[in-house]
Coordinates of N, CA and C in Angstrom, one line a residue:
M1 N 82.2 346.2 188.8 CA 80.8 346.7 189.1 C 80.3 347.6 188.0
F2 N 81.1 348.5 187.5 CA 80.7 349.4 186.4 C 80.3 348.6 185.1
I3 N 81.1 347.6 184.8 CA 80.9 346.8 183.6 C 79.6 346.0 183.8
K4 N 79.3 345.5 185.0 CA 78.1 344.7 185.2 C 76.9 345.6 185.0
I5 N 76.9 346.8 185.5 CA 75.8 347.7 185.3 C 75.6 348.0 183.9
I6 N 76.6 348.3 183.1 CA 76.5 348.5 181.7 C 75.9 347.3 181.0
M7 N 76.3 346.1 181.3 CA 75.8 344.9 180.7 C 74.3 344.7 181.0
R8 N 73.9 345.0 182.3 CA 72.5 344.9 182.7 C 71.7 345.9 181.8
F9 N 72.1 347.1 181.7 CA 71.3 348.1 180.9 C 71.2 347.6 179.5
H10 N 72.1 347.0 178.9 CA 72.0 346.5 177.5 C 71.2 345.2 177.4
M11 N 70.9 344.6 178.5 CA 70.1 343.4 178.4 C 68.6 343.8 178.1
K12 N 68.1 343.2 177.0 CA 66.8 343.5 176.6 C 65.8 342.5 177.2
I13 N 64.7 343.0 177.9 CA 63.7 342.2 178.5 C 62.4 342.5 177.9
W14 N 61.7 341.5 177.4 CA 60.3 341.7 176.9 C 59.3 341.1 177.9
I15 N 58.3 341.9 178.2 CA 57.2 341.4 179.1 C 55.9 341.3 178.2
V16 N 55.4 340.1 178.0 CA 54.3 339.9 177.1 C 53.1 339.4 178.0
Y17 N 52.0 340.0 177.9 CA 50.8 339.7 178.8 C 49.5 339.6 178.0
D18 N 48.6 338.9 178.6 CA 47.2 338.9 178.1 C 46.4 339.5 179.3
S19 N 45.3 340.2 179.0 CA 44.6 340.8 180.0 C 43.2 341.2 179.5
N20 N 42.2 340.9 180.2 CA 40.8 341.3 179.8 C 40.3 342.4 180.7
F21 N 40.7 342.5 182.0 CA 40.2 343.5 182.9 C 41.3 344.5 183.3
G22 N 42.5 344.3 182.8 CA 43.5 345.3 183.0 C 44.5 344.9 184.1
H23 N 44.2 343.9 184.9 CA 45.1 343.5 186.0 C 46.5 343.0 185.5
C24 N 46.5 342.1 184.5 CA 47.8 341.6 184.0 C 48.6 342.8 183.3
K25 N 47.9 343.7 182.7 CA 48.6 344.8 182.1 C 49.3 345.6 183.2
K26 N 48.6 345.9 184.3 CA 49.2 346.6 185.4 C 50.3 345.9 186.0
V27 N 50.2 344.5 186.1 CA 51.3 343.8 186.7 C 52.5 343.9 185.7
A28 N 52.3 343.7 184.4 CA 53.4 343.8 183.4 C 54.1 345.2 183.5
E29 N 53.3 346.2 183.6 CA 53.9 347.6 183.6 C 54.6 347.8 184.9
T30 N 54.1 347.3 186.0 CA 54.8 347.4 187.3 C 56.2 346.7 187.3
I31 N 56.2 345.5 186.8 CA 57.4 344.7 186.7 C 58.4 345.5 185.8
S32 N 57.9 346.1 184.7 CA 58.8 346.9 183.8 C 59.3 348.1 184.6
D33 N 58.5 348.7 185.4 CA 59.0 349.9 186.1 C 60.1 349.5 187.1
V34 N 60.0 348.3 187.7 CA 61.0 347.9 188.7 C 62.3 347.6 188.0
L35 N 62.2 347.0 186.8 CA 63.4 346.6 186.0 C 64.0 347.7 185.2
E36 N 63.2 348.7 184.9 CA 63.6 349.7 183.9 C 64.9 350.5 184.2
G37 N 65.2 350.7 185.4 CA 66.5 351.5 185.7 C 67.7 350.7 185.3
E38 N 67.6 349.4 185.3 CA 68.8 348.6 185.0 C 68.7 347.8 183.7
Y39 N 67.6 347.7 183.1 CA 67.4 346.9 181.9 C 66.6 347.6 180.9
D40 N 66.8 347.3 179.7 CA 66.0 347.8 178.6 C 64.7 347.0 178.4
T41 N 63.6 347.5 179.0 CA 62.4 346.7 179.1 C 61.4 347.2 178.0
H42 N 60.6 346.2 177.5 CA 59.5 346.5 176.6 C 58.3 345.7 177.1
V43 N 57.1 346.3 177.0 CA 55.9 345.6 177.4 C 55.0 345.5 176.2
G44 N 54.4 344.3 175.9 CA 53.5 344.1 174.8 C 52.3 343.2 175.1
F45 N 51.2 343.6 174.6 CA 49.9 342.9 174.7 C 49.9 341.7 173.7
A46 N 49.7 340.5 174.2 CA 49.8 339.3 173.4 C 48.9 339.3 172.1
K47 N 47.8 340.0 172.2 CA 46.9 340.1 171.1 C 47.4 341.1 170.0
K48 N 48.4 341.9 170.4 CA 48.9 342.9 169.4 C 50.4 342.8 169.0
I49 N 51.1 341.9 169.7 CA 52.5 341.8 169.4 C 52.8 340.3 168.9
L50 N 53.4 340.2 167.8 CA 53.7 338.9 167.2 C 55.0 338.4 167.8
P51 N 55.1 337.0 168.1 CA 56.3 336.5 168.5 C 57.5 336.8 167.7
E52 N 57.3 336.9 166.4 CA 58.4 337.2 165.4 C 58.9 338.6 165.7
D53 N 58.0 339.5 166.1 CA 58.5 340.9 166.4 C 59.4 340.9 167.6
V54 N 59.0 340.1 168.6 CA 59.8 340.1 169.9 C 61.1 339.5 169.6
I55 N 61.1 338.3 168.8 CA 62.4 337.6 168.5 C 63.3 338.5 167.7
S56 N 62.7 339.3 166.8 CA 63.6 340.2 165.9 C 64.4 341.2 166.7
E57 N 64.0 341.4 168.0 CA 64.7 342.4 168.8 C 65.8 341.7 169.7
A58 N 65.9 340.3 169.5 CA 66.9 339.5 170.2 C 66.9 339.8 171.7
P59 N 65.8 339.6 172.4 CA 65.8 339.8 173.9 C 66.6 338.8 174.6
N60 N 67.1 339.2 175.7 CA 67.9 338.3 176.6 C 67.0 337.5 177.5
A61 N 65.8 338.0 177.8 CA 64.8 337.4 178.7 C 63.4 337.8 178.3
I62 N 62.5 336.9 178.7 CA 61.1 337.2 178.4 C 60.3 336.8 179.6
I63 N 59.4 337.7 180.0 CA 58.5 337.5 181.1 C 57.1 337.4 180.5
I64 N 56.3 336.3 180.8 CA 55.0 336.2 180.2 C 54.0 336.0 181.3
G65 N 52.8 336.7 181.1 CA 51.8 336.6 182.1 C 50.4 336.7 181.5
G66 N 49.5 336.2 182.3 CA 48.1 336.2 181.9 C 47.1 335.8 182.9
P67 N 45.9 335.9 182.7 CA 44.9 335.5 183.7 C 44.7 334.0 183.6
I68 N 44.1 333.5 184.7 CA 43.8 332.1 184.8 C 42.2 332.0 184.6
Y69 N 41.8 331.1 183.7 CA 40.4 330.9 183.4 C 40.1 329.4 183.6
F70 N 39.2 329.1 184.5 CA 38.8 327.7 184.8 C 40.1 326.8 185.1
G71 N 41.0 327.4 185.8 CA 42.2 326.6 186.2 C 43.4 326.6 185.3
Y72 N 43.3 327.3 184.1 CA 44.3 327.2 183.1 C 44.7 328.6 182.6
P73 N 45.9 328.8 182.2 CA 46.3 330.1 181.6 C 45.4 330.4 180.4
S74 N 45.1 331.6 180.1 CA 44.2 332.0 179.0 C 44.7 331.4 177.7
R75 N 43.7 331.1 176.9 CA 44.0 330.5 175.6 C 45.0 331.5 174.7
T76 N 44.7 332.7 174.8 CA 45.5 333.7 174.1 C 47.0 333.6 174.5
I77 N 47.3 333.5 175.8 CA 48.7 333.5 176.2 C 49.3 332.1 175.9
V78 N 48.5 331.0 176.0 CA 49.0 329.7 175.7 C 49.4 329.6 174.2
N79 N 48.5 330.2 173.3 CA 48.8 330.2 171.9 C 50.0 331.0 171.6
W80 N 50.2 332.1 172.3 CA 51.3 333.0 172.0 C 52.6 332.3 172.4
I81 N 52.6 331.6 173.6 CA 53.8 330.9 174.0 C 54.1 329.8 173.0
K82 N 53.1 329.1 172.6 CA 53.3 328.0 171.6 C 54.0 328.5 170.3
K83 N 53.4 329.6 169.8 CA 54.0 330.2 168.6 C 55.4 330.7 168.8
F84 N 55.6 331.4 169.9 CA 56.9 331.9 170.3 C 57.9 330.8 170.3
Y85 N 57.6 329.7 171.0 CA 58.5 328.5 171.0 C 58.8 328.0 169.6
Q86 N 57.7 327.8 168.8 CA 57.9 327.3 167.5 C 58.9 328.2 166.7
V87 N 58.8 329.5 166.8 CA 59.6 330.4 166.1 C 61.1 330.4 166.6
T88 N 61.2 330.4 167.9 CA 62.6 330.3 168.5 C 63.3 329.0 168.1
K89 N 62.5 327.9 168.1 CA 63.0 326.6 167.7 C 63.4 326.6 166.2
K90 N 62.6 327.1 165.4 CA 62.8 327.1 163.9 C 64.1 328.0 163.6
L91 N 64.2 329.1 164.3 CA 65.3 330.0 164.0 C 66.6 329.7 164.8
G92 N 66.4 328.7 165.8 CA 67.6 328.4 166.6 C 68.0 329.5 167.5
T93 N 67.0 330.3 168.0 CA 67.4 331.4 168.9 C 66.6 331.3 170.2
P94 N 67.0 330.4 171.0 CA 66.3 330.3 172.3 C 66.6 331.5 173.2
I95 N 65.7 331.9 174.0 CA 65.9 333.0 174.9 C 66.7 332.5 176.1
K96 N 67.5 333.3 176.7 CA 68.4 332.8 177.8 C 67.5 332.6 179.1
K97 N 66.6 333.5 179.4 CA 65.9 333.4 180.7 C 64.4 333.7 180.5
G98 N 63.6 333.0 181.2 CA 62.2 333.2 181.2 C 61.5 333.3 182.6
A99 N 60.4 333.9 182.7 CA 59.7 334.0 183.9 C 58.2 334.2 183.6
A100 N 57.4 334.0 184.7 CA 55.9 334.1 184.4 C 55.2 334.7 185.6
F101 N 54.0 335.2 185.3 CA 53.1 335.7 186.4 C 51.7 335.4 185.9
Y102 N 50.8 335.4 186.9 CA 49.3 335.2 186.5 C 48.5 335.9 187.5
T103 N 47.3 336.2 187.1 CA 46.3 336.7 188.1 C 45.1 335.7 188.1
W104 N 44.4 335.7 189.2 CA 43.3 334.8 189.4 C 42.3 335.5 190.4
S105 N 41.0 335.0 190.3 CA 40.0 335.6 191.1 C 39.4 334.6 192.1
F106 N 39.3 333.3 191.6 CA 38.5 332.4 192.4 C 39.3 331.2 192.9
T107 N 40.2 330.6 192.2 CA 40.9 329.4 192.6 C 42.4 329.7 192.5
P108 N 43.1 329.5 193.7 CA 44.5 329.8 193.7 C 45.4 328.6 193.2
K109 N 46.7 328.9 193.3 CA 47.7 327.8 193.1 C 47.7 327.2 191.7
H110 N 48.1 328.0 190.7 CA 48.2 327.5 189.4 C 49.6 327.4 188.8
E111 N 50.6 327.5 189.7 CA 52.0 327.4 189.3 C 52.3 326.2 188.5
L112 N 51.7 325.1 188.9 CA 51.9 323.8 188.2 C 51.5 323.9 186.7
Q113 N 50.4 324.6 186.4 CA 49.9 324.8 185.0 C 51.0 325.6 184.2
W114 N 51.6 326.6 184.8 CA 52.6 327.4 184.1 C 53.9 326.5 183.9
Q115 N 54.2 325.7 185.0 CA 55.4 324.9 184.8 C 55.2 323.8 183.7
K116 N 54.0 323.3 183.6 CA 53.7 322.3 182.6 C 53.8 323.0 181.2
L117 N 53.3 324.2 181.1 CA 53.3 325.0 179.9 C 54.8 325.2 179.4
F118 N 55.6 325.6 180.4 CA 57.0 325.8 180.0 C 57.8 324.5 179.7
Q119 N 57.3 323.4 180.3 CA 57.9 322.1 179.9 C 57.5 321.7 178.5
K120 N 56.3 322.0 178.2 CA 55.8 321.6 176.9 C 56.4 322.5 175.8
F121 N 56.6 323.8 176.1 CA 57.1 324.7 175.1 C 58.3 325.5 175.8
P122 N 59.5 324.8 175.9 CA 60.7 325.4 176.6 C 61.4 326.4 175.8
F123 N 60.8 327.6 175.7 CA 61.4 328.6 174.8 C 62.6 329.3 175.4
A124 N 62.9 329.1 176.7 CA 64.1 329.7 177.3 C 65.0 328.6 177.9
S125 N 66.2 329.0 178.0 CA 67.2 328.0 178.5 C 67.1 327.8 180.0
E126 N 66.6 328.9 180.7 CA 66.4 328.8 182.2 C 65.2 329.6 182.6
F127 N 64.4 329.0 183.5 CA 63.2 329.7 184.0 C 63.3 330.1 185.4
F128 N 62.8 331.3 185.8 CA 62.8 331.7 187.1 C 61.9 330.7 187.9
P129 N 62.3 330.2 189.0 CA 61.6 329.1 189.7 C 60.2 329.6 190.3
Q130 N 60.1 330.9 190.6 CA 58.9 331.4 191.2 C 58.0 331.9 190.1
V131 N 56.7 331.5 190.2 CA 55.7 332.1 189.3 C 54.9 333.0 190.1
L132 N 54.8 334.3 189.8 CA 54.1 335.3 190.6 C 52.6 335.0 190.4
S133 N 51.9 334.9 191.6 CA 50.5 334.7 191.6 C 49.8 335.9 192.3
I134 N 48.9 336.5 191.6 CA 48.2 337.7 192.2 C 46.7 337.5 192.2
K135 N 46.1 337.4 193.4 CA 44.7 337.3 193.5 C 44.1 338.7 193.3
V136 N 43.1 338.8 192.4 CA 42.6 340.2 192.0 C 41.1 340.1 192.2
N137 N 40.5 341.3 192.3 CA 39.1 341.5 192.4 C 38.7 341.9 191.0
P138 N 37.9 341.1 190.2 CA 37.6 341.4 188.8 C 36.8 342.7 188.7
S139 N 36.1 343.2 189.7 CA 35.3 344.4 189.6 C 36.2 345.7 189.8
I140 N 37.4 345.5 190.3 CA 38.3 346.6 190.5 C 39.5 346.5 189.6
P141 N 39.7 347.3 188.6 CA 40.7 347.2 187.6 C 42.1 347.5 188.1
L142 N 42.3 348.1 189.2 CA 43.6 348.5 189.7 C 44.1 347.5 190.7
L143 N 45.4 347.5 190.9 CA 46.0 346.6 191.9 C 46.0 347.4 193.3
N144 N 45.7 346.6 194.4 CA 45.7 347.3 195.7 C 47.2 347.3 196.2
P145 N 47.4 348.1 197.3 CA 48.8 348.2 197.8 C 49.5 346.9 198.1
E146 N 48.8 345.9 198.6 CA 49.4 344.6 198.9 C 49.8 343.9 197.6
E147 N 49.0 344.0 196.6 CA 49.3 343.4 195.3 C 50.5 344.1 194.6
C148 N 50.5 345.4 194.8 CA 51.7 346.2 194.2 C 53.0 345.8 194.9
T149 N 52.9 345.6 196.2 CA 54.1 345.1 197.0 C 54.6 343.8 196.5
Q150 N 53.6 342.9 196.3 CA 54.0 341.5 195.7 C 54.7 341.6 194.4
V151 N 54.2 342.5 193.5 CA 54.8 342.6 192.2 C 56.2 343.3 192.3
N152 N 56.3 344.3 193.2 CA 57.6 344.9 193.3 C 58.6 343.9 193.9
N153 N 58.2 343.1 194.9 CA 59.1 342.1 195.4 C 59.6 341.1 194.4
F154 N 58.6 340.7 193.5 CA 58.9 339.8 192.4 C 59.9 340.4 191.5
G155 N 59.7 341.7 191.2 CA 60.6 342.4 190.3 C 62.0 342.4 190.8
E156 N 62.1 342.7 192.1 CA 63.5 342.7 192.8 C 64.1 341.4 192.7
K157 N 63.4 340.3 192.9 CA 64.0 338.9 192.8 C 64.4 338.6 191.4
L158 N 63.6 339.1 190.4 CA 63.9 338.9 189.0 C 65.3 339.6 188.7
K159 N 65.5 340.7 189.3 CA 66.8 341.4 189.0 C 68.0 340.5 189.3
Q160 N 67.9 339.8 190.5 CA 69.0 338.9 190.9 C 69.1 337.7 189.9
F161 N 67.9 337.2 189.5 CA 67.9 336.1 188.5 C 68.5 336.5 187.2
L162 N 68.2 337.7 186.7 CA 68.6 338.1 185.4 C 70.0 338.6 185.3
S163 N 70.6 338.9 186.5 CA 72.0 339.4 186.4 C 73.0 338.2 186.4

């Protein structure tokens, strides 16, 4: 048990997100808070963190999230994932585990788009089967209590997947 806890703490997890209204940033930070006691977590905005910088830290897992626009993940996060995949493939350093989350306002159920994205750019050896989906109100930049509960539950399930 003691050895497993030490190993968890030394696991490095990166959470990379895209966000225009702050919702995905809040989701990323909340997931980080849930994982932080047991894992070494880092959160980065896709427009400010390069895939090479994340890879240079040799993370064990990466969680990627972003908003859905017109039924698809944001162009920023798609381009970041594509570049991340290209760099991991070139360097021969695939990430062990990956997961995803997204926020949406008008049309639900976009898990399939994320699954297709991960099939096209398989940057991790194993992906968490659940993609967290959070419906948000674009005029309110904070998560409501129900949304926070969803994110916390997702984070707890991620702990099991990551261990």
